[in-house]
mmCIF file with all atom_site columns, C-alpha atoms in Angstrom:
data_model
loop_
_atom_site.group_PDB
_atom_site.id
_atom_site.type_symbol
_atom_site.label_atom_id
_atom_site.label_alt_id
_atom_site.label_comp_id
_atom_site.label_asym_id
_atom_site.label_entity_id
_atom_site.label_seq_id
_atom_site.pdbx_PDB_ins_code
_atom_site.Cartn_x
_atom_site.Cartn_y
_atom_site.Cartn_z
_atom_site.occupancy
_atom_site.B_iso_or_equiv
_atom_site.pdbx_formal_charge
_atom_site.auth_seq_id
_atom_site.auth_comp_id
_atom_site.auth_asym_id
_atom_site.auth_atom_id
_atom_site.pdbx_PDB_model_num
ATOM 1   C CA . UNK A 1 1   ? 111.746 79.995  133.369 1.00 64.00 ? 1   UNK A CA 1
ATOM 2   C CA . UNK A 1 2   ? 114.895 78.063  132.278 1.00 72.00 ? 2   UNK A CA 1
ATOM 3   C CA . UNK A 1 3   ? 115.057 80.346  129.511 1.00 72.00 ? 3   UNK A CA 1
ATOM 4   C CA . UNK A 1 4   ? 115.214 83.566  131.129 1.00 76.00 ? 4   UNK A CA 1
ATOM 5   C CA . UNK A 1 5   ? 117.874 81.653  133.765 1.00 79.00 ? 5   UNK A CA 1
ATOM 6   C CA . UNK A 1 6   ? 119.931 80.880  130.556 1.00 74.00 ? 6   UNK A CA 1
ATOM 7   C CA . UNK A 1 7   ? 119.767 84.445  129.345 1.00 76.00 ? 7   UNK A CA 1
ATOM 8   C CA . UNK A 1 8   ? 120.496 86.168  132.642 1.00 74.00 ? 8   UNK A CA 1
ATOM 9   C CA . UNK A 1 9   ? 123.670 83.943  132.966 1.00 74.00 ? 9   UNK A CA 1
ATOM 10  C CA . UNK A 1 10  ? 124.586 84.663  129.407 1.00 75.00 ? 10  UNK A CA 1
ATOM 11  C CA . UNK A 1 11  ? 123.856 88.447  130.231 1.00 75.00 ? 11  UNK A CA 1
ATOM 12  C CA . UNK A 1 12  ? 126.467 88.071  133.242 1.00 69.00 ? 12  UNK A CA 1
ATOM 13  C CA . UNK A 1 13  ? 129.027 86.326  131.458 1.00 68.00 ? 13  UNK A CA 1
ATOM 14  C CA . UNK A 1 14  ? 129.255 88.638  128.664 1.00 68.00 ? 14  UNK A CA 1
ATOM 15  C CA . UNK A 1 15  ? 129.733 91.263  131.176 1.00 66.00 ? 15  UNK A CA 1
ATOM 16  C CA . UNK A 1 16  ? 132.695 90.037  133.004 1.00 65.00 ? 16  UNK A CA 1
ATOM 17  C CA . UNK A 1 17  ? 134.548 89.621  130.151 1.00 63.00 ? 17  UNK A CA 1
ATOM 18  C CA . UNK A 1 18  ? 133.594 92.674  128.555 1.00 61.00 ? 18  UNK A CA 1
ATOM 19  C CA . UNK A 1 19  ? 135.400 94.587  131.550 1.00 62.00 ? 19  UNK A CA 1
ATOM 20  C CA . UNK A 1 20  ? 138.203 93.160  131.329 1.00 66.00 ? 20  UNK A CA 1
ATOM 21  C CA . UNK A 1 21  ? 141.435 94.447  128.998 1.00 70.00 ? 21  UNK A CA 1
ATOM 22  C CA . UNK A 1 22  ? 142.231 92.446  125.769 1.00 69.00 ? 22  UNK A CA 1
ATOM 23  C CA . UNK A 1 23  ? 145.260 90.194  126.043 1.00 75.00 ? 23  UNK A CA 1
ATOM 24  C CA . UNK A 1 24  ? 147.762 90.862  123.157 1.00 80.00 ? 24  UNK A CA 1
ATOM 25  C CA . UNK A 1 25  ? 150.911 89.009  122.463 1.00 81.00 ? 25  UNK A CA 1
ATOM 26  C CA . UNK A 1 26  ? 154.362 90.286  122.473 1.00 84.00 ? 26  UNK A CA 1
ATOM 27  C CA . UNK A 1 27  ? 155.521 93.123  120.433 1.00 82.00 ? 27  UNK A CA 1
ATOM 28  C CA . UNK A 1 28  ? 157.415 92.329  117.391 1.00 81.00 ? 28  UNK A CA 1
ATOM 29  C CA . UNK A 1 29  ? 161.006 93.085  117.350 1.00 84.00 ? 29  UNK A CA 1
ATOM 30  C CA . UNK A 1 30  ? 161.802 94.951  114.677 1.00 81.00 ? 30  UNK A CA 1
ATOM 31  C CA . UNK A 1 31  ? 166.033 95.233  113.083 1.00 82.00 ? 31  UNK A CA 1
ATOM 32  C CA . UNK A 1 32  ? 166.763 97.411  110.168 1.00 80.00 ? 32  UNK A CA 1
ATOM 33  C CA . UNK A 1 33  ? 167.660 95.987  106.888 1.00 79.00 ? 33  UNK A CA 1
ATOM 34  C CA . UNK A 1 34  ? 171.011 95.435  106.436 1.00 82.00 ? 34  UNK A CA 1
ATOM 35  C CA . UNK A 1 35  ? 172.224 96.892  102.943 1.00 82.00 ? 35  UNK A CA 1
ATOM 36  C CA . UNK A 1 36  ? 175.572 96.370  101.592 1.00 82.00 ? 36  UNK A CA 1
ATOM 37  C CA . UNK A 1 37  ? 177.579 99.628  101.707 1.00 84.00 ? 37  UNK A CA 1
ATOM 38  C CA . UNK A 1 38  ? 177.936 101.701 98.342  1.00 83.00 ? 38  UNK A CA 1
ATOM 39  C CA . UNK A 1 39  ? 180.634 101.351 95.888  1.00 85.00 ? 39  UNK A CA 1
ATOM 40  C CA . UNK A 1 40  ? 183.341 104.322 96.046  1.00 84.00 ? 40  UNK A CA 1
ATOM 41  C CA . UNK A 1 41  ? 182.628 106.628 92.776  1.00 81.00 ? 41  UNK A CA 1
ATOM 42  C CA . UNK A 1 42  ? 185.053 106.527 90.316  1.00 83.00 ? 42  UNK A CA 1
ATOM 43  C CA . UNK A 1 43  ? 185.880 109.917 88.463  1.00 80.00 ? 43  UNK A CA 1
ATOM 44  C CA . UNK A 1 44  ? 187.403 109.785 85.027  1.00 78.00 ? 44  UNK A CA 1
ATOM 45  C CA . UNK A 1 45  ? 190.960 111.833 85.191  1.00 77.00 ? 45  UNK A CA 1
ATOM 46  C CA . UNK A 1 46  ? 190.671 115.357 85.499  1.00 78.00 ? 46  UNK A CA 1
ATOM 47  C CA . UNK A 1 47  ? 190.744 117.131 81.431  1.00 80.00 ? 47  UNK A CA 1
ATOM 48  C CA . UNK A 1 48  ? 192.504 119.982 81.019  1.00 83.00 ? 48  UNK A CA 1
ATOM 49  C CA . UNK A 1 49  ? 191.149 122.978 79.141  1.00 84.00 ? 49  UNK A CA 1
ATOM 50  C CA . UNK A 1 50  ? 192.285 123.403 75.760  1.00 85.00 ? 50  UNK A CA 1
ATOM 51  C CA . UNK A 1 51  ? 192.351 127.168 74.437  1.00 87.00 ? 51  UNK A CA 1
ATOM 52  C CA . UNK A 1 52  ? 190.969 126.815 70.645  1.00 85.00 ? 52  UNK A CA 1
ATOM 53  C CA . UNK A 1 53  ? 192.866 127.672 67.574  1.00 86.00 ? 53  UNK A CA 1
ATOM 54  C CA . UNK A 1 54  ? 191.821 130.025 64.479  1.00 81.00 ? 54  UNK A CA 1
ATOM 55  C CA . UNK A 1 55  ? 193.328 130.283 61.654  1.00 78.00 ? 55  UNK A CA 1
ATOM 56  C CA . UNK A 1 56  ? 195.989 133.088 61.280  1.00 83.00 ? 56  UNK A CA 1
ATOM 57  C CA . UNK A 1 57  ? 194.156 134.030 57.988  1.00 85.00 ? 57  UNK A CA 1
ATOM 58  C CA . UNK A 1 58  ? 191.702 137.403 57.546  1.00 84.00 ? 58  UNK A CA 1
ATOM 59  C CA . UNK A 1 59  ? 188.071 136.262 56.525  1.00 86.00 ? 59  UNK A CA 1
ATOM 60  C CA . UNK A 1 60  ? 187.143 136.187 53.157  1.00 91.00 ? 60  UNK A CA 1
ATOM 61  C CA . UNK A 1 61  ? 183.995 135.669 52.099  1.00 92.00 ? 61  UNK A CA 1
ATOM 62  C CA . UNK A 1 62  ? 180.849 137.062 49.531  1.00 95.00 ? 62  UNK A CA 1
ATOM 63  C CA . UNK A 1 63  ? 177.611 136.667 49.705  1.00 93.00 ? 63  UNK A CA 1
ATOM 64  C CA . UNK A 1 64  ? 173.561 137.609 48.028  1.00 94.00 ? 64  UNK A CA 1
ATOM 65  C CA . UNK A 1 65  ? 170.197 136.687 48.234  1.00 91.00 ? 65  UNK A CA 1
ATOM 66  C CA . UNK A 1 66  ? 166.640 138.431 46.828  1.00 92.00 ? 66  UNK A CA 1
ATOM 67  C CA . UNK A 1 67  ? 163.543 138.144 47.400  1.00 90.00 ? 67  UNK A CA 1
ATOM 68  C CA . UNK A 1 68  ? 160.801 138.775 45.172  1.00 89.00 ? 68  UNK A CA 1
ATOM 69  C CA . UNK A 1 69  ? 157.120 137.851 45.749  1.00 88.00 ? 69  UNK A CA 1
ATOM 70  C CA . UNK A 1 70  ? 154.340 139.124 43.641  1.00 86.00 ? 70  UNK A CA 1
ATOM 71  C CA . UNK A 1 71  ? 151.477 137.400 45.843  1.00 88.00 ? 71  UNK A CA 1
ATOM 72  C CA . UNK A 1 72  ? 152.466 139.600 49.058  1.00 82.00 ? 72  UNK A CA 1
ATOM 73  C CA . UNK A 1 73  ? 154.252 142.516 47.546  1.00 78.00 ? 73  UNK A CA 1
ATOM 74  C CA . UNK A 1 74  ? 157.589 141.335 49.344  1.00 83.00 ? 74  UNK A CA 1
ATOM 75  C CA . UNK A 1 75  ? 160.691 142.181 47.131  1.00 85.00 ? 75  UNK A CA 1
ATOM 76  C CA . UNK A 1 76  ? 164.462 143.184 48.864  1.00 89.00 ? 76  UNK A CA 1
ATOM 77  C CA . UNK A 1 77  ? 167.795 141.873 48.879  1.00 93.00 ? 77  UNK A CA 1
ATOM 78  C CA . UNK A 1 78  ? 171.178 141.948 50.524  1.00 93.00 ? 78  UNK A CA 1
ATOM 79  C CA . UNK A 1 79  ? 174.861 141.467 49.328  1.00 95.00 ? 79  UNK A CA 1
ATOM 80  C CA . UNK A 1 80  ? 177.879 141.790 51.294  1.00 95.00 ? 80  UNK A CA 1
ATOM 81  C CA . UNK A 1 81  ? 181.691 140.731 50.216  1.00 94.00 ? 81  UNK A CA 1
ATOM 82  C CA . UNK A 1 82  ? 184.784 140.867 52.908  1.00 92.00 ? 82  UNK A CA 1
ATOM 83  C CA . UNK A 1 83  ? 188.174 140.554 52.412  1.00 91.00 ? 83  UNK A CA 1
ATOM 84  C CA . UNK A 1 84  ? 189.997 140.903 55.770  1.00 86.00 ? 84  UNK A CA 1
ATOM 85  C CA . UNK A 1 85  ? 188.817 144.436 57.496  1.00 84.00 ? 85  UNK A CA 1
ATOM 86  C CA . UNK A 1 86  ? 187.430 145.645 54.323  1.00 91.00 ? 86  UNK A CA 1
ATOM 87  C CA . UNK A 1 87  ? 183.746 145.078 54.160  1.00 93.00 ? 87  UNK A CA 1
ATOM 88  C CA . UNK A 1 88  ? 181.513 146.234 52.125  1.00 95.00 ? 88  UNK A CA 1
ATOM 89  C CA . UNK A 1 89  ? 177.486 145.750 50.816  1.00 95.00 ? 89  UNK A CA 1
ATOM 90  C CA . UNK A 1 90  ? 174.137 146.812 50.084  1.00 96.00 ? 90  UNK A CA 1
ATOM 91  C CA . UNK A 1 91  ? 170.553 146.100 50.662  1.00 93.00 ? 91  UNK A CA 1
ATOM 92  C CA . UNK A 1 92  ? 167.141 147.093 49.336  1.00 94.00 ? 92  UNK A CA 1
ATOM 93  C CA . UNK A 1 93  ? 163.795 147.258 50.388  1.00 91.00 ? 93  UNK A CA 1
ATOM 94  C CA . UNK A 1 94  ? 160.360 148.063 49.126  1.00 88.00 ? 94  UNK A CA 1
ATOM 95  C CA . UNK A 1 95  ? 159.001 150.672 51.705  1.00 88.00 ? 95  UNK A CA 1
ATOM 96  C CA . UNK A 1 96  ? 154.730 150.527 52.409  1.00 85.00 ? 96  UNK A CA 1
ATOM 97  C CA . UNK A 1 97  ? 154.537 154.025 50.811  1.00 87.00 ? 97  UNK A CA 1
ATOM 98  C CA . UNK A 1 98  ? 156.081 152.729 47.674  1.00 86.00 ? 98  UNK A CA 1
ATOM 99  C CA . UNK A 1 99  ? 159.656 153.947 47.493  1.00 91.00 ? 99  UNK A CA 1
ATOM 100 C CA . UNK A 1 100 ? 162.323 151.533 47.104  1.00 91.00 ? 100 UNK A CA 1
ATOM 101 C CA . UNK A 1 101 ? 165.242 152.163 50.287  1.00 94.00 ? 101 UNK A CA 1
ATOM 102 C CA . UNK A 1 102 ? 168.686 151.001 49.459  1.00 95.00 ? 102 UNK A CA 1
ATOM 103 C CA . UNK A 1 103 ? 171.692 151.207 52.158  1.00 95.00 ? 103 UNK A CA 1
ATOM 104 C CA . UNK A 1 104 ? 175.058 150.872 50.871  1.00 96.00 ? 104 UNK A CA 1
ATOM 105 C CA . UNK A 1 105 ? 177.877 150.522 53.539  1.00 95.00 ? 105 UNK A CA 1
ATOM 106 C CA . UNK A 1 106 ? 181.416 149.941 53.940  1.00 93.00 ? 106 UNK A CA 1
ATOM 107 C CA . UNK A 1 107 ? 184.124 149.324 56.965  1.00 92.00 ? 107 UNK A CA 1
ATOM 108 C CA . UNK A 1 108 ? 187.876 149.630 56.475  1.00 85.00 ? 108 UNK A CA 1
ATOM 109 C CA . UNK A 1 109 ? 188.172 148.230 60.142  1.00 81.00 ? 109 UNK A CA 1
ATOM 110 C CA . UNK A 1 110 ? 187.650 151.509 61.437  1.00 86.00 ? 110 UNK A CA 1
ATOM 111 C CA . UNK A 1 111 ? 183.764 152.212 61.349  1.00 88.00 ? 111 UNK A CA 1
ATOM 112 C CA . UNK A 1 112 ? 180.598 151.394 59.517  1.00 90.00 ? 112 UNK A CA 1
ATOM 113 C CA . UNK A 1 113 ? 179.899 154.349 56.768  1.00 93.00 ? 113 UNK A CA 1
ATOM 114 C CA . UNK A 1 114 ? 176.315 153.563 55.270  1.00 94.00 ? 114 UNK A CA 1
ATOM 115 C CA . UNK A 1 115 ? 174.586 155.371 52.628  1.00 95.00 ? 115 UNK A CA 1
ATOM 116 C CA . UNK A 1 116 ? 170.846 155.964 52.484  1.00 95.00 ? 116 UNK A CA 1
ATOM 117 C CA . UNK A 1 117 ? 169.016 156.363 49.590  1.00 95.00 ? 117 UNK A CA 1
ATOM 118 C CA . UNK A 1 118 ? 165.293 156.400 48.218  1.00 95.00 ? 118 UNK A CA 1
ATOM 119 C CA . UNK A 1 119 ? 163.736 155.840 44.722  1.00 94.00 ? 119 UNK A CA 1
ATOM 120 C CA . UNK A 1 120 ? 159.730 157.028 43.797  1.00 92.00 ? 120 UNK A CA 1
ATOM 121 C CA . UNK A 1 121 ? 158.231 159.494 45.892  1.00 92.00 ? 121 UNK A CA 1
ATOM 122 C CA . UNK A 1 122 ? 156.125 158.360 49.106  1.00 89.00 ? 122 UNK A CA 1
ATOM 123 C CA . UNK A 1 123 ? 152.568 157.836 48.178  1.00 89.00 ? 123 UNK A CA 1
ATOM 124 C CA . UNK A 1 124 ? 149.588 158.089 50.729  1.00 86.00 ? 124 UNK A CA 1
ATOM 125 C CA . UNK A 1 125 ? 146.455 156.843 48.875  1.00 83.00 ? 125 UNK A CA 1
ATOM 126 C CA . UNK A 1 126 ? 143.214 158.637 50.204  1.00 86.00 ? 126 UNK A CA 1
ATOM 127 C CA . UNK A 1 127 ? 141.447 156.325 52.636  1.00 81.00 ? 127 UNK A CA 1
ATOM 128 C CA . UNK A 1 128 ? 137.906 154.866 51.422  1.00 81.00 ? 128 UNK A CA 1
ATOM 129 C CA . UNK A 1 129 ? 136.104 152.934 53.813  1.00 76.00 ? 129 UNK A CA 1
ATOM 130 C CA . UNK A 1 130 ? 135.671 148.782 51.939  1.00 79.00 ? 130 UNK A CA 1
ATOM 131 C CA . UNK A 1 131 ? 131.747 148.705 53.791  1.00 78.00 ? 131 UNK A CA 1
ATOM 132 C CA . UNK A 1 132 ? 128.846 150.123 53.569  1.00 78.00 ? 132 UNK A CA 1
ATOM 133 C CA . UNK A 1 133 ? 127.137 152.143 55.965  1.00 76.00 ? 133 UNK A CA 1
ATOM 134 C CA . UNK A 1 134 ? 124.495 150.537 58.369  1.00 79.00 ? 134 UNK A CA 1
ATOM 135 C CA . UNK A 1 135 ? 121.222 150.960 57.755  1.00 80.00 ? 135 UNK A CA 1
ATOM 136 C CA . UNK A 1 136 ? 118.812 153.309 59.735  1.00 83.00 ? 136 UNK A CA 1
ATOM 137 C CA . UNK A 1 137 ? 116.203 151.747 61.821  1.00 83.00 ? 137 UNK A CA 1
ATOM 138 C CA . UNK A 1 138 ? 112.748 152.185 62.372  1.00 85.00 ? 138 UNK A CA 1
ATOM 139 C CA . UNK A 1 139 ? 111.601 152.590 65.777  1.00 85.00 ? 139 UNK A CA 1
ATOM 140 C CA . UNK A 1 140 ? 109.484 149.618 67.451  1.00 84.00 ? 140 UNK A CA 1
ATOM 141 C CA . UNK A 1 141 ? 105.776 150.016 66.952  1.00 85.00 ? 141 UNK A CA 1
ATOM 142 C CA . UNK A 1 142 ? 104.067 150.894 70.160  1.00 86.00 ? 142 UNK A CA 1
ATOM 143 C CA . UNK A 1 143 ? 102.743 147.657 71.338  1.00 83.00 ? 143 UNK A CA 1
ATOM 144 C CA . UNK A 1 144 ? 98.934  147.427 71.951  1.00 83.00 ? 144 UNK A CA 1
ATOM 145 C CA . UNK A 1 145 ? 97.393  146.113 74.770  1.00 81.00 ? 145 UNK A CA 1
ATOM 146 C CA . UNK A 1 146 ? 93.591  144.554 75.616  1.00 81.00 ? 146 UNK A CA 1
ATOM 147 C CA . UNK A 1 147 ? 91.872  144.750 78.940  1.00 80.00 ? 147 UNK A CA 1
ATOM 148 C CA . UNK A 1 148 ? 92.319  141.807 80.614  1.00 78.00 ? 148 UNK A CA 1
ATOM 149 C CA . UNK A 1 149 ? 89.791  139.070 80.843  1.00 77.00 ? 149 UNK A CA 1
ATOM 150 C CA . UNK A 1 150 ? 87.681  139.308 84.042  1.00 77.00 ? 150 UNK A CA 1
ATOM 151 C CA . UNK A 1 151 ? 86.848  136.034 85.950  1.00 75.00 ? 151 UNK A CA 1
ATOM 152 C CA . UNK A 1 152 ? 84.018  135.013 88.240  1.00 76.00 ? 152 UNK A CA 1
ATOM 153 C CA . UNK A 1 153 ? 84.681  133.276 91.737  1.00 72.00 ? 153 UNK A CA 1
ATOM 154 C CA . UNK A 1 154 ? 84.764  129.511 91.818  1.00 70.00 ? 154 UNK A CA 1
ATOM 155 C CA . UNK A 1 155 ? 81.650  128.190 93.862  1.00 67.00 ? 155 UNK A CA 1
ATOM 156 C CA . UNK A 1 156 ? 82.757  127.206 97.474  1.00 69.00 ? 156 UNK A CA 1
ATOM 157 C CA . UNK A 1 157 ? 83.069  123.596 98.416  1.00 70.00 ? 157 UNK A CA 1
ATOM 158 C CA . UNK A 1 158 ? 79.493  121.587 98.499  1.00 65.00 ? 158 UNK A CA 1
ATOM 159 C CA . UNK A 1 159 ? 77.830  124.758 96.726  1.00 62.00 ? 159 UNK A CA 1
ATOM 160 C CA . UNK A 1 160 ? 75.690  124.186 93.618  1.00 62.00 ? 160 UNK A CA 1
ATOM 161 C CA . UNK A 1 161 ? 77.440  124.686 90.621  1.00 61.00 ? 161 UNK A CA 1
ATOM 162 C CA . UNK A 1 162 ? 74.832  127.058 88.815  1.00 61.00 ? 162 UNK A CA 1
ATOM 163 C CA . UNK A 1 163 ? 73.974  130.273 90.225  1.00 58.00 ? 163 UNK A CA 1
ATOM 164 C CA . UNK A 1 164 ? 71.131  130.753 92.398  1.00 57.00 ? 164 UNK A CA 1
ATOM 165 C CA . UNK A 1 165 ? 68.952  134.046 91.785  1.00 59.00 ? 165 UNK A CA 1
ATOM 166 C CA . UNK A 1 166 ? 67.010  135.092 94.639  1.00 54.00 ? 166 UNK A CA 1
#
C-alpha cells in the first residue's frame, strides 16, 4: 500500500509542475561589431589619351607561299607585292573537277581589277557505286506446329492415386 501512496504522490507532483511555464533567464543583449571604417581609395592620376603615330611612309611589302600535297590532292598558292597604292598579285587553285583557277589582280588605289582564268577542261567522272548490292532473301519457312499434349485431372485431395474402374 505504501507503494501505490508513493506513486500517487509522485503522479501529483509531476503534474503540478508540468502545468506550470518554464522559467528562462534574461535575454542576451546583443551590440553590433564595431569595425574600423574603410580606408579612402586612392586613384592613380588621371592619363591622358595619346593619339598613335604611323609612319609618314607608303607600305611596301612582297610576299608568296604554295602549297603542294600529293597525299590529299591540295596544291595552290598566293603572291602579292605593294608598293604604296599599287598592289598587285595572283593566286591559284586546283578546282574538284580538275582545272587549275588562277586570279590575277591589281589596285592603283582606285579599285581592285582581277582576272579569272582556267586551265584543263572540267571533268565529271561517271559515278560507280564502291559496294555491292545486297543480297535477296529467302522468305521464312512456314513454321510447323504439333497438337498440343493433352493432360488428365489431378486426383482430388484424400482420393486414391490410381484410377478406379467401376
Amino acid at each position: 500500500m505504501s507503494l501505490q501512496i508513493a506513486f500517487v504522490f509522485a503522479s501529483l507532483v509531476v503534474l503540478a509542475w508540468g502545468d506550470r511555464p518554464p522559467v528562462y533567464g534574461a535575454p542576451p543583449t546583443y551590440a553590433p561589431p564595431a569595425y574600423a571604417p574603410a580606408p579612402a581609395p586612392k586613384y592613380a592620376a588621371p592619363v591622358s589619351y595619346k593619339e598613335p603615330e604611323y609612319p609618314e611612309e607608303p607600305p611596301k611589302y612582297n610576299f608568296n607561299y604554295g602549297v603542294a600535297d600529293d597525299y590529299s590532292g591540295a596544291n595552290f598558292g598566293h603572291t602579292e607585292s605593294r608598293d604604296g597604292y599599287n598592289t598587285q598579285g595572283s593566286y591559284t587553285v586546283n578546282l574538284p573537277d580538275g582545272r587549275i583557277q588562277t586570279v590575277t589582280y591589281y589596285d592603283n588605289g582606285d579599285g581592285l581589277v582581277a582576272e579569272v582564268t582556267y586551265q584543263g577542261e572540267a571533268q565529271y567522272p561517271e559515278y560507280t557505286p564502291s559496294y555491292k548490292p545486297a543480297p535477296a532473301y529467302k522468305p521464312a519457312p512456314a513454321p510447323a506446329y504439333s497438337p498440343a499434349p493433352s493432360y488428365e485431372p489431378a486426383p482430388a485431395y484424400g482420393a486414391p492415386s490410381v484410377p478406379t474402374y467401376a
